[in-house]
CSV table of C-alpha atoms in Angstrom, one decimal:
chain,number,residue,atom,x,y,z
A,161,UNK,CA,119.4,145.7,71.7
A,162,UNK,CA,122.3,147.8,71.2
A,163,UNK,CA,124.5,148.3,74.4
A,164,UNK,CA,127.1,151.3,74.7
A,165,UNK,CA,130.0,151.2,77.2
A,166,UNK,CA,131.4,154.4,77.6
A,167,UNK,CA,132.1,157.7,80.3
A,168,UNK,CA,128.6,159.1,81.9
A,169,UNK,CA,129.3,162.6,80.2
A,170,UNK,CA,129.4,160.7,77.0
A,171,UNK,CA,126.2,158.8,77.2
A,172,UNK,CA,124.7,161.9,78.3
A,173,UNK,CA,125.4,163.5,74.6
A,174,UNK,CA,124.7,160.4,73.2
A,175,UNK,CA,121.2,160.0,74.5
A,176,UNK,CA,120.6,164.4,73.7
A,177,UNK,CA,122.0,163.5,70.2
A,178,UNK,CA,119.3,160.8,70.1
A,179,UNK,CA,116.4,163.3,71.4
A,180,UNK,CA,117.8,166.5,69.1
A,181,UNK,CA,117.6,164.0,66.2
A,182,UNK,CA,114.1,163.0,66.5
A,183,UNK,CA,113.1,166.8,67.4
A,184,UNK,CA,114.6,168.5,64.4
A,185,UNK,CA,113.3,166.2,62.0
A,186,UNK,CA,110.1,165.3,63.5
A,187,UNK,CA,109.1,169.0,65.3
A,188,UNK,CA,105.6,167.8,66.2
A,189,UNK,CA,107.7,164.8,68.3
A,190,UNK,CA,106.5,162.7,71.3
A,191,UNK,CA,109.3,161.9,73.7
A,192,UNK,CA,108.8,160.0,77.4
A,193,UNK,CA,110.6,161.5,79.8
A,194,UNK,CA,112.1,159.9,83.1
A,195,UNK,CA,112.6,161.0,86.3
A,196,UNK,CA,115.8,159.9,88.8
A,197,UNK,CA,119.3,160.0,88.7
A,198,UNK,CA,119.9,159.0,85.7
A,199,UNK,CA,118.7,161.2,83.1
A,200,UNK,CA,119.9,164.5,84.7
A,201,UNK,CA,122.9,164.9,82.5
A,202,UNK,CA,120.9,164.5,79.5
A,203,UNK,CA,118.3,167.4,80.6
A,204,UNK,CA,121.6,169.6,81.1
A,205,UNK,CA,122.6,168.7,77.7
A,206,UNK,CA,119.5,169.3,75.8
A,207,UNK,CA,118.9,172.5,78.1
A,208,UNK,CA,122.6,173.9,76.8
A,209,UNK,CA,121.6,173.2,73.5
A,210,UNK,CA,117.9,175.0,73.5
A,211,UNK,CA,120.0,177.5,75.1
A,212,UNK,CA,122.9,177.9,72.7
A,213,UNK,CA,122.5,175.7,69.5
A,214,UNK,CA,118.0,176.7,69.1
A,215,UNK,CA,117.3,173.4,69.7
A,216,UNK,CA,113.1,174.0,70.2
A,217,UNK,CA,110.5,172.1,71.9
A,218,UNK,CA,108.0,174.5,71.1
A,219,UNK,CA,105.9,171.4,69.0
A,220,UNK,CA,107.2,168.6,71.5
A,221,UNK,CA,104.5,166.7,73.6
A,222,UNK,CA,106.1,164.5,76.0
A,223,UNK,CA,104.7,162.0,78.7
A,224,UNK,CA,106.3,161.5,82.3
A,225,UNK,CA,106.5,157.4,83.2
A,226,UNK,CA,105.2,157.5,86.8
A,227,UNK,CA,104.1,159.7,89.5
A,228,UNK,CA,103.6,159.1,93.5
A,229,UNK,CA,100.2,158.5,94.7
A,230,UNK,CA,99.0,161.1,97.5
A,231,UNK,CA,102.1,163.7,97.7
A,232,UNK,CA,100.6,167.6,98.0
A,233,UNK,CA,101.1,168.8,94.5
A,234,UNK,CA,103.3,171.8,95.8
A,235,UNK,CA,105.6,169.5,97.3
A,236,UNK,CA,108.9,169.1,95.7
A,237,UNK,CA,109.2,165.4,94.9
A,238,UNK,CA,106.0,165.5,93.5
A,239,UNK,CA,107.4,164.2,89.8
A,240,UNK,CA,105.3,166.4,87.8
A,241,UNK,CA,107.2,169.3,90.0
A,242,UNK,CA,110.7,167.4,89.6
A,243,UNK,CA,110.4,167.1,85.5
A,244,UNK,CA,109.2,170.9,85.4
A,245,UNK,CA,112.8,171.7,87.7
A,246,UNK,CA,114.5,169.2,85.9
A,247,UNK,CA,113.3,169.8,82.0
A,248,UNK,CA,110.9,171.5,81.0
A,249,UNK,CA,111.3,174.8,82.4
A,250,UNK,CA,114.5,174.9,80.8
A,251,UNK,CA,113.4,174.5,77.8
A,252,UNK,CA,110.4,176.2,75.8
A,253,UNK,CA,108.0,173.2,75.7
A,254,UNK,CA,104.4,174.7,75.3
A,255,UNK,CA,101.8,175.1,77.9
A,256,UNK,CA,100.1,171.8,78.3
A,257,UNK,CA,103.0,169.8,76.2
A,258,UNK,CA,104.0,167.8,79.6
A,259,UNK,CA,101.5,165.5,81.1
A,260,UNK,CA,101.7,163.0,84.1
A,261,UNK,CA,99.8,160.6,85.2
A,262,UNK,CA,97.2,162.3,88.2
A,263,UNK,CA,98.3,160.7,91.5
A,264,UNK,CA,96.1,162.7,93.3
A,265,UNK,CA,92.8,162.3,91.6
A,266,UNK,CA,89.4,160.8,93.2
A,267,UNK,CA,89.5,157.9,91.1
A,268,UNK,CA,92.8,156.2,90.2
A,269,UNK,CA,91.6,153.8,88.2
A,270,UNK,CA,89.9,156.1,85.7
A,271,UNK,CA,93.1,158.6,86.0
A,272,UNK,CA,95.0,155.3,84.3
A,273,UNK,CA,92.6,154.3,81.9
A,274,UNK,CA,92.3,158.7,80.5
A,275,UNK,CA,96.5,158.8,80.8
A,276,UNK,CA,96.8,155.7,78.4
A,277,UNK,CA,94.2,157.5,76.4
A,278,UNK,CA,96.1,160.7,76.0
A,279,UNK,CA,99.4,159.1,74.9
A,280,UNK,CA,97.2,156.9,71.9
A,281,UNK,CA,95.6,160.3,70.8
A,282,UNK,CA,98.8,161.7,70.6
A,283,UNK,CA,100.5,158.6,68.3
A,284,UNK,CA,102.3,157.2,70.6
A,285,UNK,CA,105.5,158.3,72.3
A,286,UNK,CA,108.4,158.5,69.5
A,287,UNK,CA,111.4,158.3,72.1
A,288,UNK,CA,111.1,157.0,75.6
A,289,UNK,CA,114.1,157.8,78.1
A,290,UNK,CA,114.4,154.8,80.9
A,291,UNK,CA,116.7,154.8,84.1
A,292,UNK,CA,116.6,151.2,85.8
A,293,UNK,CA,116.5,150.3,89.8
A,294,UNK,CA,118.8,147.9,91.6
A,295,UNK,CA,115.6,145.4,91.9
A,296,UNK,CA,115.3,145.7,87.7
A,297,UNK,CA,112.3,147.7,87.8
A,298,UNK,CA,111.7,150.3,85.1
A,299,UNK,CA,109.0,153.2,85.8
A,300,UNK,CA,107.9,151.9,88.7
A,301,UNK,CA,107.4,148.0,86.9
A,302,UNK,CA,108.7,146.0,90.3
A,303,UNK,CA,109.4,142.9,90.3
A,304,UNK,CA,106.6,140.4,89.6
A,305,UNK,CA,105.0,143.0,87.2
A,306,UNK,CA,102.8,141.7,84.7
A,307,UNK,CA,105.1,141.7,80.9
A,308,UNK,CA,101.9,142.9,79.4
A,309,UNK,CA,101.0,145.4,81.7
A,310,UNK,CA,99.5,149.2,81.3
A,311,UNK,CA,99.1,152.1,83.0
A,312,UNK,CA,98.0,151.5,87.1
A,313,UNK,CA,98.5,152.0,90.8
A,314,UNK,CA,101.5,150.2,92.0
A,315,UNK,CA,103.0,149.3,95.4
A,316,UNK,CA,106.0,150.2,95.9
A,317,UNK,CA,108.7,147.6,97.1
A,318,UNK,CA,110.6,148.2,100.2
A,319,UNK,CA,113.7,148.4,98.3
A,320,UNK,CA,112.4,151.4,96.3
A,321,UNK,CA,111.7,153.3,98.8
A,322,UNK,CA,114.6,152.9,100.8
A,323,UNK,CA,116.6,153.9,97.1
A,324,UNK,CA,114.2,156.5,97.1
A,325,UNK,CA,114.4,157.9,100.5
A,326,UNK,CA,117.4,160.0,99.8
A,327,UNK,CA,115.1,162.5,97.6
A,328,UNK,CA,113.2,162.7,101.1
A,329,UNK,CA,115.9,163.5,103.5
A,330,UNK,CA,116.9,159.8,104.2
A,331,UNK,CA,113.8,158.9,106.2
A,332,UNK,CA,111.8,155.7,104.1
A,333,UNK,CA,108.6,156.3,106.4
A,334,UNK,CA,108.5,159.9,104.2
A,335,UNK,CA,108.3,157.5,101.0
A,336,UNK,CA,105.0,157.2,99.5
A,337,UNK,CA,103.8,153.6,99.4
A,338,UNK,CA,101.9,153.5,96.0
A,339,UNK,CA,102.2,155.3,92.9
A,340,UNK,CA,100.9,155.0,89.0
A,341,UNK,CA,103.0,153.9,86.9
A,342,UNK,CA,102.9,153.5,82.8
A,343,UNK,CA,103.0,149.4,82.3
A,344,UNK,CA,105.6,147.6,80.6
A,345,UNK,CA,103.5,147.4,77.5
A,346,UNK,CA,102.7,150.9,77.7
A,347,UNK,CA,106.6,151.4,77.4
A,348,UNK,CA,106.9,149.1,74.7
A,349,UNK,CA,105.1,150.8,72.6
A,350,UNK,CA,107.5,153.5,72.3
A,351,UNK,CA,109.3,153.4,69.1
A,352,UNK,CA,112.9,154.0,70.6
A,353,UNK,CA,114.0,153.3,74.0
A,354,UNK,CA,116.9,154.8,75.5
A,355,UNK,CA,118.5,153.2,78.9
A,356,UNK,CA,121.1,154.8,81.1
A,357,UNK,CA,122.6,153.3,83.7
A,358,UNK,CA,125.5,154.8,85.9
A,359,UNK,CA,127.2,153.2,88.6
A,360,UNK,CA,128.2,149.6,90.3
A,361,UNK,CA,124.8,149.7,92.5
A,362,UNK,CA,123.3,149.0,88.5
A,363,UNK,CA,125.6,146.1,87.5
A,364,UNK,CA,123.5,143.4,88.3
A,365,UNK,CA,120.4,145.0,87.0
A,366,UNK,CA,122.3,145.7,83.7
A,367,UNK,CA,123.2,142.3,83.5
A,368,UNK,CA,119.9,140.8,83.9
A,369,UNK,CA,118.6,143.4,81.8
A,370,UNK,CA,121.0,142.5,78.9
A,371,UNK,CA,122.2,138.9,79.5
A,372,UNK,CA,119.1,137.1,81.6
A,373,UNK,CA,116.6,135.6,81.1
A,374,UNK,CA,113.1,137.5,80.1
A,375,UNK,CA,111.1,137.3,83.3
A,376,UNK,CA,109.1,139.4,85.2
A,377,UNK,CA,111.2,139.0,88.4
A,378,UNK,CA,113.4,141.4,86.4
A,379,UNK,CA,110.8,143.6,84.6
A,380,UNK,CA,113.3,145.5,82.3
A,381,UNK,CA,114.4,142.3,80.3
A,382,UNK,CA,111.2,142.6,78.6
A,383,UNK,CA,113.3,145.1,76.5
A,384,UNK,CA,115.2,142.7,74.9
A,385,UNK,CA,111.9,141.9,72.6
A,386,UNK,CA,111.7,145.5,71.7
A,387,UNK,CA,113.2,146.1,68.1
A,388,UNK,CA,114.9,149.4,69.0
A,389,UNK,CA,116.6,149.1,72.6
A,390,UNK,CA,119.5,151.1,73.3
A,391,UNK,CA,121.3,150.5,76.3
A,392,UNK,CA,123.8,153.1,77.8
A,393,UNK,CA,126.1,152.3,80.6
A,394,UNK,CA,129.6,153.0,81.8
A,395,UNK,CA,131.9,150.8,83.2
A,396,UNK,CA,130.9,150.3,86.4
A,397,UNK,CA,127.4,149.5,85.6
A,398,UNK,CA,128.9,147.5,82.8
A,399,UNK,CA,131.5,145.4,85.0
A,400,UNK,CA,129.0,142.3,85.3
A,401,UNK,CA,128.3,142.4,81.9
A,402,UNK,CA,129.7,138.8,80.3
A,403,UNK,CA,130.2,140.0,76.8
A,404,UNK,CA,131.5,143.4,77.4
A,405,UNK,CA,134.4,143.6,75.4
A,406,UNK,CA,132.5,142.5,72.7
A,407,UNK,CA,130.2,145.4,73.3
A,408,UNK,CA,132.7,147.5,73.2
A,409,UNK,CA,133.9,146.2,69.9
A,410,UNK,CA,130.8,146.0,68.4
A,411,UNK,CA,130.3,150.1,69.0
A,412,UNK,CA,133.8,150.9,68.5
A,413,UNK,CA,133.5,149.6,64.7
A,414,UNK,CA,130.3,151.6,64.2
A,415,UNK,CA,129.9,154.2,61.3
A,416,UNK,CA,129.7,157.4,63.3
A,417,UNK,CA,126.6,158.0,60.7
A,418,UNK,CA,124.5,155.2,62.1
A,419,UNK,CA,123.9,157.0,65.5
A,420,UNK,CA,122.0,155.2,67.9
């Protein structure tokens, strides 16, 4: 795992300069994409550079990580609506490239089992893009989540909804209760994984994450098995970290070829 200390505007680039890499040489690429707080500033980076540099999606498939269960599909937290806002109208993905699990279809169950389907037939996702909750949880993994999980309905804990409640107007009862969620073995699988994490609220999570113990009462430590983990935090989400500085050292002495 590979962990980068540095100013939120930077680990925005540095996470675009990961997708534009994989995009230009692999056009055809599958990328996961995350919803939150934490990617935004990448989405404005790789929007500025479809928009100024050519960078083209045009081939790109690309696979959301969760989605409520229940919420109308006009309304606007709907994640399916929140990626098209956020990404994917801004950039010239092609009609069909972005799929999300169904949150509102008659069987749930079946809608898992077809969405882990549809990410095998298209070889797996090439670069996933993870934000992680105070509780630890990645997608929506809480705490407690099976290591070896895949794609299901998940209930939400009372601590994500009350993080999420300020995407619907601060009230928690507005917070769905369940949602589907791709597994932690589903996100595994990806061949790159890309973590940001911004702000004190995150330090303990980003320690855990980097410096705990694996355990599924901190789902996102599972990433510490994967063999391509990058983990991108400034230094306020870093400030619990025990072996900062050598973090810091370790990236500062980098070849600037390398990338992440």
């Amino acid at each position: 795992m590979e962990v980068v200390i540095a100013p939120a505007e930077r680990l925005a680039v540095l996470a675009a300069d990961a997708i534009e890499k994989v995009v230009r040489s692999r056009p055809e690429a599958v990328l996961g994409l995350a919803t939150g707080s934490s990617p935004l500033r990448v989405y404005d980076e790789l929007a500025r550079r479809h928009r100024e540099d050519g960078l083209s999606f045009a081939g790109v498939r690309a696979f959301m990580l969760d989605e409520y269960v229940g919420l109308p599909s006009e309304h606007p937290e709907r994640y399916r609506n929140v990626i098209e806002t956020e990404i994917a109208s801004r950039v010239d993905f092609g009609p069909g490239a972005v799929q999300g699990p169904d949150g509102n279809a008659e069987d749930l169950v079946a809608a898992c089992a077809a969405y882990e389907e549809s990410i095998a037939a298209a070889g797996g996702v090439d670069l996933q893009v993870l934000g992680i909750g105070t509780d630890g949880h990645i997608a929506f993994n809480e705490p407690g989540s099976s290591l070896a999980s895949r794609t299901r309905i998940k209930t939400l804990t009372a601590q994500t909804r009350v993080d999420n409640a300020r995407f619907f107007g601060d009230d928690v009862d507005r917070v769905p209760r369940h949602c589907l969620t791709q597994g932690l073995a589903t996100i595994m699988s990806a061949r790159h994984l890309v973590l940001l994490a911004t702000g004190k609220g995150k330090a303990e999570a980003v320690h855990q994450l980097v410096e705990g113990p694996i355990s599924a009462l901190w789902p996102a430590t599972i990433m510490q098995m994967h063999p391509h983990a990058t983990v991108l935090v400034d230094d306020a989400a870093a400030s619990r970290l025990q072996l900062g500085d050598y973090y810091r050292q370790t990236y500062a002495s980098k070849p600037d070829w390398q990338g992440l």
